[in-house]
Amino acid sequence: MNICFDNIRIVSPLQSIDIRGYLWIEDGIIRHAGAEAPETTRATTHIQADDLTAAPGFFDMHVHLREPGQSYKETIESGTAAAANGGFTGVVCMPNTEPAVDSIQVVEFIHKRAAGLLTDVHVCATITKGRRGSDLAAIETLLNAGAVMFSDDGGCVESAEMMRRAFDYVSTFDALLTQHCEEHSMTKNFAMHEGTVSAELGLKGYPSVAEDIIVARDILLAEYCGNRRYHAAHLSSAGTIRLLRDAKVRGQRVTGEVAPHHFVLTHDAVRGYNTNAKMNPPLRTQADVDAMIQALADNVIDVIATDHAPHALHEKNVEFDAAPNGIVGLETAVGLTLTHLYHTKVLSIQSLVEKMSVNPRHILGLPQPMIENGSSANITILNLDKEWTVNTDRFLTKSKNSPFGATELKGVPVYAINNGKMIACTL
Amino acid sequence: MGIIRRGCFGGGLYFRAALLIATDVKAQATHLISTQPLSRTTIEQLIDNARSYRQHFSKTHQYRTELSGRIIVNAFFENSTRTRLSFETAAKRLGADVLTFSSSGSSVAKGESLFDTLQTIDAMVPDIIVIRHNASGASEFATTCVGCSIINAGDGKHEHPSQALLDAMTLLDVFPSLEGKTVGIVGDILHSRVARSNIHCLTALGASVVIAAPQTLMPQIPDSWKVGVADSVQDVIEQSDAIMTLRLQNERMESGLLPSLGEYSARYGLRSRLFENLRHIPVLHPGPVNYGVEIDYALANSPQSLLRHQVANGVFIRMAMMTHCIQHDNTTNTYA
């Protein structure tokens, strides 16, 4: 690799950089990043980059790579290929695998499978053994093995007592707990958001208050247990935004994330019983979407994460009640975010990079990639204005369960560079 | 061998290769899934045709129709007696050959998916599949799995169009028109496919609809439902020209939506004495009845009860529905 991007825009919020200039990368190291032209070598390939923007590598802190146990849906190899194709150079994979990520062996298995790939794979381990909610997992051991956060994702830690014990237990080493916020007693057999569309379609509803209740409970517990670190995953309800905002104002160490589908789509997308609009939490109302967008603008929501959840075609090509929850998101997240937040002027490019690169790494305590001479290159390169149409056949994820097929978007990832590797995105 | 019929699944199109060739790719089978998209004209035509079948009914002669020699499959993935028998009778009176399939003892019990089961039936080239399933949207999903017509005989908590059409036909036997009439619907609106189909059908015919249910059995009412809401059965009776009550499933108590049958019945049950001076108000029930819960025995078997009339009309309306699908079917499938 010996490439120089000529006349590229370089945006790095942590370095307070937004310049147009030259970015020369050789063998995975940034040889030059600056306004003036570098003296490149004869072997250097020059790419005229007038329409490109370089940013520190994007990071998705909520993906399901399905390995071990469900490799027919996705593998670490296919999922990380999709991540890179979508512009992400780092991901955190969720622990609802088979077996669950509750032992050193599974953490090491994932690290081994992910070694040497372009996309860094970090592991979220479980809070309770087997995600069963009854016994604490060996959290400190898992932390020492490299797990970066803890969650029973796919489900919620139901018992308030168990969640309180988890907060207390991690206080010694200040580990990050993250929650899939769902009061299960209110959501049994749900198929979609409880509202007027579920009434029309005759589908069992998941009321948004069932998310709010857990966010409220966990914020109270985190405070009670000595201002513990807490991250609320894939938020969907306007009610949780109010709770998160209040907790932040009070100085609690709480953060939140939203998936692109929750600031783009409403429950109307389910009409026609579209199983590719079925996910957990479900698509909600326009008022909820508006609250998500406002919370992104106000920094109440810190992170955009995809909740990438691949499922095979035969699993989704069924009657709505029988379909599993979840959609793939890695290869549409950048396009959706640029289209619906950047081009609508909700987020500046700097804020967008913070929410897709800086903040997730900051919350997880991971090193931040810098775009400066001598650093190893961990960079996402975007074309902010390119108009394109989503074609799920071009996805590198094993599964194609996206509601965004044939959607027209503005802004696309073009290259992902990390760990001495570079790929051209093929969306 | 050829590629036929495009179905839309999610964002993308998929193509189905099968034993059939459609000579006209644009040809689409006609389905009856929901009353929501049906125009007043279509509903009135269906009822007129059903009346015509009733008028020319004779036990000894079969109707000479386009359905002669056609194959109709009753695919019942959920238990049913009256609806299944009604569709079967309707098809036989039209001279069609009927195959009835119920999920117990079938490949569904072995874990075959709905998609595969329907494709298997479709490969035998029936003209209509009548489907009942406990999942809302199963009938609409079925239209993406097969090339023939689909008639929804009840899908989960979504719709039950043949019930609504027979209810409308029954009401139009009492009233010359439903324009300006108010029909009350009392009971478990949240879980009722009968209520959903009736709301659309009755409002399309110009009637006003008033609904009443305990709040635990009442959904958030969408704008598309042009309904009023009443608090009790007395409220509904005061406003209505006709009343429908819905079957209450026992599992509603188990899931904590109601404290007891008695308490439900006290506020929402139709009792004969409520109608002492109102013997002209027709009372309907889709059946089967829980006597003493949603309606008492005396009222259900009184002259103002239209329960038997509904069942009788059910056969004729289903004949009209099947004929509608066949008459509007312009697919010309042949074996390759």
mmCIF file with all atom_site columns, C-alpha atoms in Angstrom, chain A residues 193-204 271-276 313 316-322 392 402-406, chain B residues 9-12 14 36 113-115 133-138 140-141 144 155-158 190 196 200 219-225:
data_model
loop_
_atom_site.group_PDB
_atom_site.id
_atom_site.type_symbol
_atom_site.label_atom_id
_atom_site.label_alt_id
_atom_site.label_comp_id
_atom_site.label_asym_id
_atom_site.label_entity_id
_atom_site.label_seq_id
_atom_site.pdbx_PDB_ins_code
_atom_site.Cartn_x
_atom_site.Cartn_y
_atom_site.Cartn_z
_atom_site.occupancy
_atom_site.B_iso_or_equiv
_atom_site.pdbx_formal_charge
_atom_site.auth_seq_id
_atom_site.auth_comp_id
_atom_site.auth_asym_id
_atom_site.auth_atom_id
_atom_site.pdbx_PDB_model_num
ATOM 1  C CA . HIS A 1 193 ? -44.694 -1.179  18.325 1.00 0.00 ? 193 HIS A CA 1
ATOM 2  C CA . GLU A 1 194 ? -47.979 -0.906  20.187 1.00 0.00 ? 194 GLU A CA 1
ATOM 3  C CA . GLY A 1 195 ? -49.945 1.847   18.486 1.00 0.00 ? 195 GLY A CA 1
ATOM 4  C CA . THR A 1 196 ? -52.399 2.612   15.737 1.00 0.00 ? 196 THR A CA 1
ATOM 5  C CA . VAL A 1 197 ? -50.583 0.545   13.102 1.00 0.00 ? 197 VAL A CA 1
ATOM 6  C CA . SER A 1 198 ? -50.474 -2.551  15.321 1.00 0.00 ? 198 SER A CA 1
ATOM 7  C CA . ALA A 1 199 ? -54.213 -2.013  15.837 1.00 0.00 ? 199 ALA A CA 1
ATOM 8  C CA . GLU A 1 200 ? -54.835 -1.993  12.090 1.00 0.00 ? 200 GLU A CA 1
ATOM 9  C CA . LEU A 1 201 ? -52.613 -4.951  11.352 1.00 0.00 ? 201 LEU A CA 1
ATOM 10 C CA . GLY A 1 202 ? -53.817 -6.968  14.331 1.00 0.00 ? 202 GLY A CA 1
ATOM 11 C CA . LEU A 1 203 ? -50.289 -7.510  15.617 1.00 0.00 ? 203 LEU A CA 1
ATOM 12 C CA . LYS A 1 204 ? -49.250 -7.785  19.266 1.00 0.00 ? 204 LYS A CA 1
ATOM 13 C CA . ARG A 1 271 ? -47.517 -2.269  6.662  1.00 0.00 ? 271 ARG A CA 1
ATOM 14 C CA . GLY A 1 272 ? -47.821 -5.130  4.237  1.00 0.00 ? 272 GLY A CA 1
ATOM 15 C CA . TYR A 1 273 ? -46.362 -7.301  7.009  1.00 0.00 ? 273 TYR A CA 1
ATOM 16 C CA . ASN A 1 274 ? -42.819 -6.540  5.875  1.00 0.00 ? 274 ASN A CA 1
ATOM 17 C CA . THR A 1 275 ? -40.687 -8.835  8.022  1.00 0.00 ? 275 THR A CA 1
ATOM 18 C CA . ASN A 1 276 ? -37.644 -6.733  7.127  1.00 0.00 ? 276 ASN A CA 1
ATOM 19 C CA . LEU A 1 313 ? -33.834 -15.412 3.917  1.00 0.00 ? 313 LEU A CA 1
ATOM 20 C CA . LYS A 1 316 ? -37.586 -13.855 7.246  1.00 0.00 ? 316 LYS A CA 1
ATOM 21 C CA . ASN A 1 317 ? -39.719 -15.231 4.383  1.00 0.00 ? 317 ASN A CA 1
ATOM 22 C CA . VAL A 1 318 ? -42.478 -16.314 6.762  1.00 0.00 ? 318 VAL A CA 1
ATOM 23 C CA . GLU A 1 319 ? -45.679 -15.026 8.319  1.00 0.00 ? 319 GLU A CA 1
ATOM 24 C CA . PHE A 1 320 ? -44.900 -11.897 10.379 1.00 0.00 ? 320 PHE A CA 1
ATOM 25 C CA . ASP A 1 321 ? -45.340 -13.447 13.832 1.00 0.00 ? 321 ASP A CA 1
ATOM 26 C CA . ALA A 1 322 ? -42.876 -16.220 12.982 1.00 0.00 ? 322 ALA A CA 1
ATOM 27 C CA . THR A 1 392 ? -28.752 -5.575  -1.158 1.00 0.00 ? 392 THR A CA 1
ATOM 28 C CA . SER A 1 402 ? -32.703 -4.898  5.048  1.00 0.00 ? 402 SER A CA 1
ATOM 29 C CA . PRO A 1 403 ? -35.784 -2.681  4.702  1.00 0.00 ? 403 PRO A CA 1
ATOM 30 C CA . PHE A 1 404 ? -33.659 -0.224  2.711  1.00 0.00 ? 404 PHE A CA 1
ATOM 31 C CA . GLY A 1 405 ? -33.341 -2.136  -0.571 1.00 0.00 ? 405 GLY A CA 1
ATOM 32 C CA . ALA A 1 406 ? -33.846 0.291   -3.497 1.00 0.00 ? 406 ALA A CA 1
ATOM 33 C CA . PHE B 2 9   ? -40.528 -9.679  -0.299 1.00 0.00 ? 9   PHE B CA 1
ATOM 34 C CA . GLY B 2 10  ? -39.052 -6.922  1.790  1.00 0.00 ? 10  GLY B CA 1
ATOM 35 C CA . GLY B 2 11  ? -37.043 -4.524  -0.280 1.00 0.00 ? 11  GLY B CA 1
ATOM 36 C CA . GLY B 2 12  ? -36.122 -6.866  -3.075 1.00 0.00 ? 12  GLY B CA 1
ATOM 37 C CA . TYR B 2 14  ? -37.458 -12.579 -5.839 1.00 0.00 ? 14  TYR B CA 1
ATOM 38 C CA . GLN B 2 36  ? -60.400 -2.362  3.846  1.00 0.00 ? 36  GLN B CA 1
ATOM 39 C CA . SER B 2 113 ? -42.949 -23.668 6.718  1.00 0.00 ? 113 SER B CA 1
ATOM 40 C CA . LEU B 2 114 ? -46.058 -21.846 5.537  1.00 0.00 ? 114 LEU B CA 1
ATOM 41 C CA . PHE B 2 115 ? -44.161 -20.787 2.404  1.00 0.00 ? 115 PHE B CA 1
ATOM 42 C CA . HIS B 2 133 ? -54.158 -19.073 9.955  1.00 0.00 ? 133 HIS B CA 1
ATOM 43 C CA . ASN B 2 134 ? -53.510 -17.849 13.475 1.00 0.00 ? 134 ASN B CA 1
ATOM 44 C CA . ALA B 2 135 ? -50.891 -15.297 12.346 1.00 0.00 ? 135 ALA B CA 1
ATOM 45 C CA . SER B 2 136 ? -52.077 -11.832 11.339 1.00 0.00 ? 136 SER B CA 1
ATOM 46 C CA . GLY B 2 137 ? -50.990 -11.131 7.778  1.00 0.00 ? 137 GLY B CA 1
ATOM 47 C CA . ALA B 2 138 ? -50.682 -14.818 6.856  1.00 0.00 ? 138 ALA B CA 1
ATOM 48 C CA . GLU B 2 140 ? -51.342 -11.398 2.562  1.00 0.00 ? 140 GLU B CA 1
ATOM 49 C CA . PHE B 2 141 ? -48.075 -13.326 2.893  1.00 0.00 ? 141 PHE B CA 1
ATOM 50 C CA . THR B 2 144 ? -46.568 -13.766 -2.342 1.00 0.00 ? 144 THR B CA 1
ATOM 51 C CA . ASP B 2 155 ? -55.867 -14.414 9.722  1.00 0.00 ? 155 ASP B CA 1
ATOM 52 C CA . GLY B 2 156 ? -54.959 -14.008 13.365 1.00 0.00 ? 156 GLY B CA 1
ATOM 53 C CA . LYS B 2 157 ? -56.257 -10.745 14.768 1.00 0.00 ? 157 LYS B CA 1
ATOM 54 C CA . HIS B 2 158 ? -56.264 -9.038  11.381 1.00 0.00 ? 158 HIS B CA 1
ATOM 55 C CA . LEU B 2 190 ? -58.281 -5.695  20.349 1.00 0.00 ? 190 LEU B CA 1
ATOM 56 C CA . ARG B 2 196 ? -61.691 -5.091  11.972 1.00 0.00 ? 196 ARG B CA 1
ATOM 57 C CA . HIS B 2 200 ? -64.268 -1.229  7.179  1.00 0.00 ? 200 HIS B CA 1
ATOM 58 C CA . PRO B 2 219 ? -56.533 -0.960  20.773 1.00 0.00 ? 219 PRO B CA 1
ATOM 59 C CA . GLN B 2 220 ? -55.284 2.566   20.061 1.00 0.00 ? 220 GLN B CA 1
ATOM 60 C CA . ILE B 2 221 ? -57.829 3.552   17.448 1.00 0.00 ? 221 ILE B CA 1
ATOM 61 C CA . PRO B 2 222 ? -56.283 4.407   14.052 1.00 0.00 ? 222 PRO B CA 1
ATOM 62 C CA . ASP B 2 223 ? -57.529 7.340   11.995 1.00 0.00 ? 223 ASP B CA 1
ATOM 63 C CA . SER B 2 224 ? -58.598 4.891   9.307  1.00 0.00 ? 224 SER B CA 1
ATOM 64 C CA . TRP B 2 225 ? -61.265 3.524   11.639 1.00 0.00 ? 225 TRP B CA 1
#
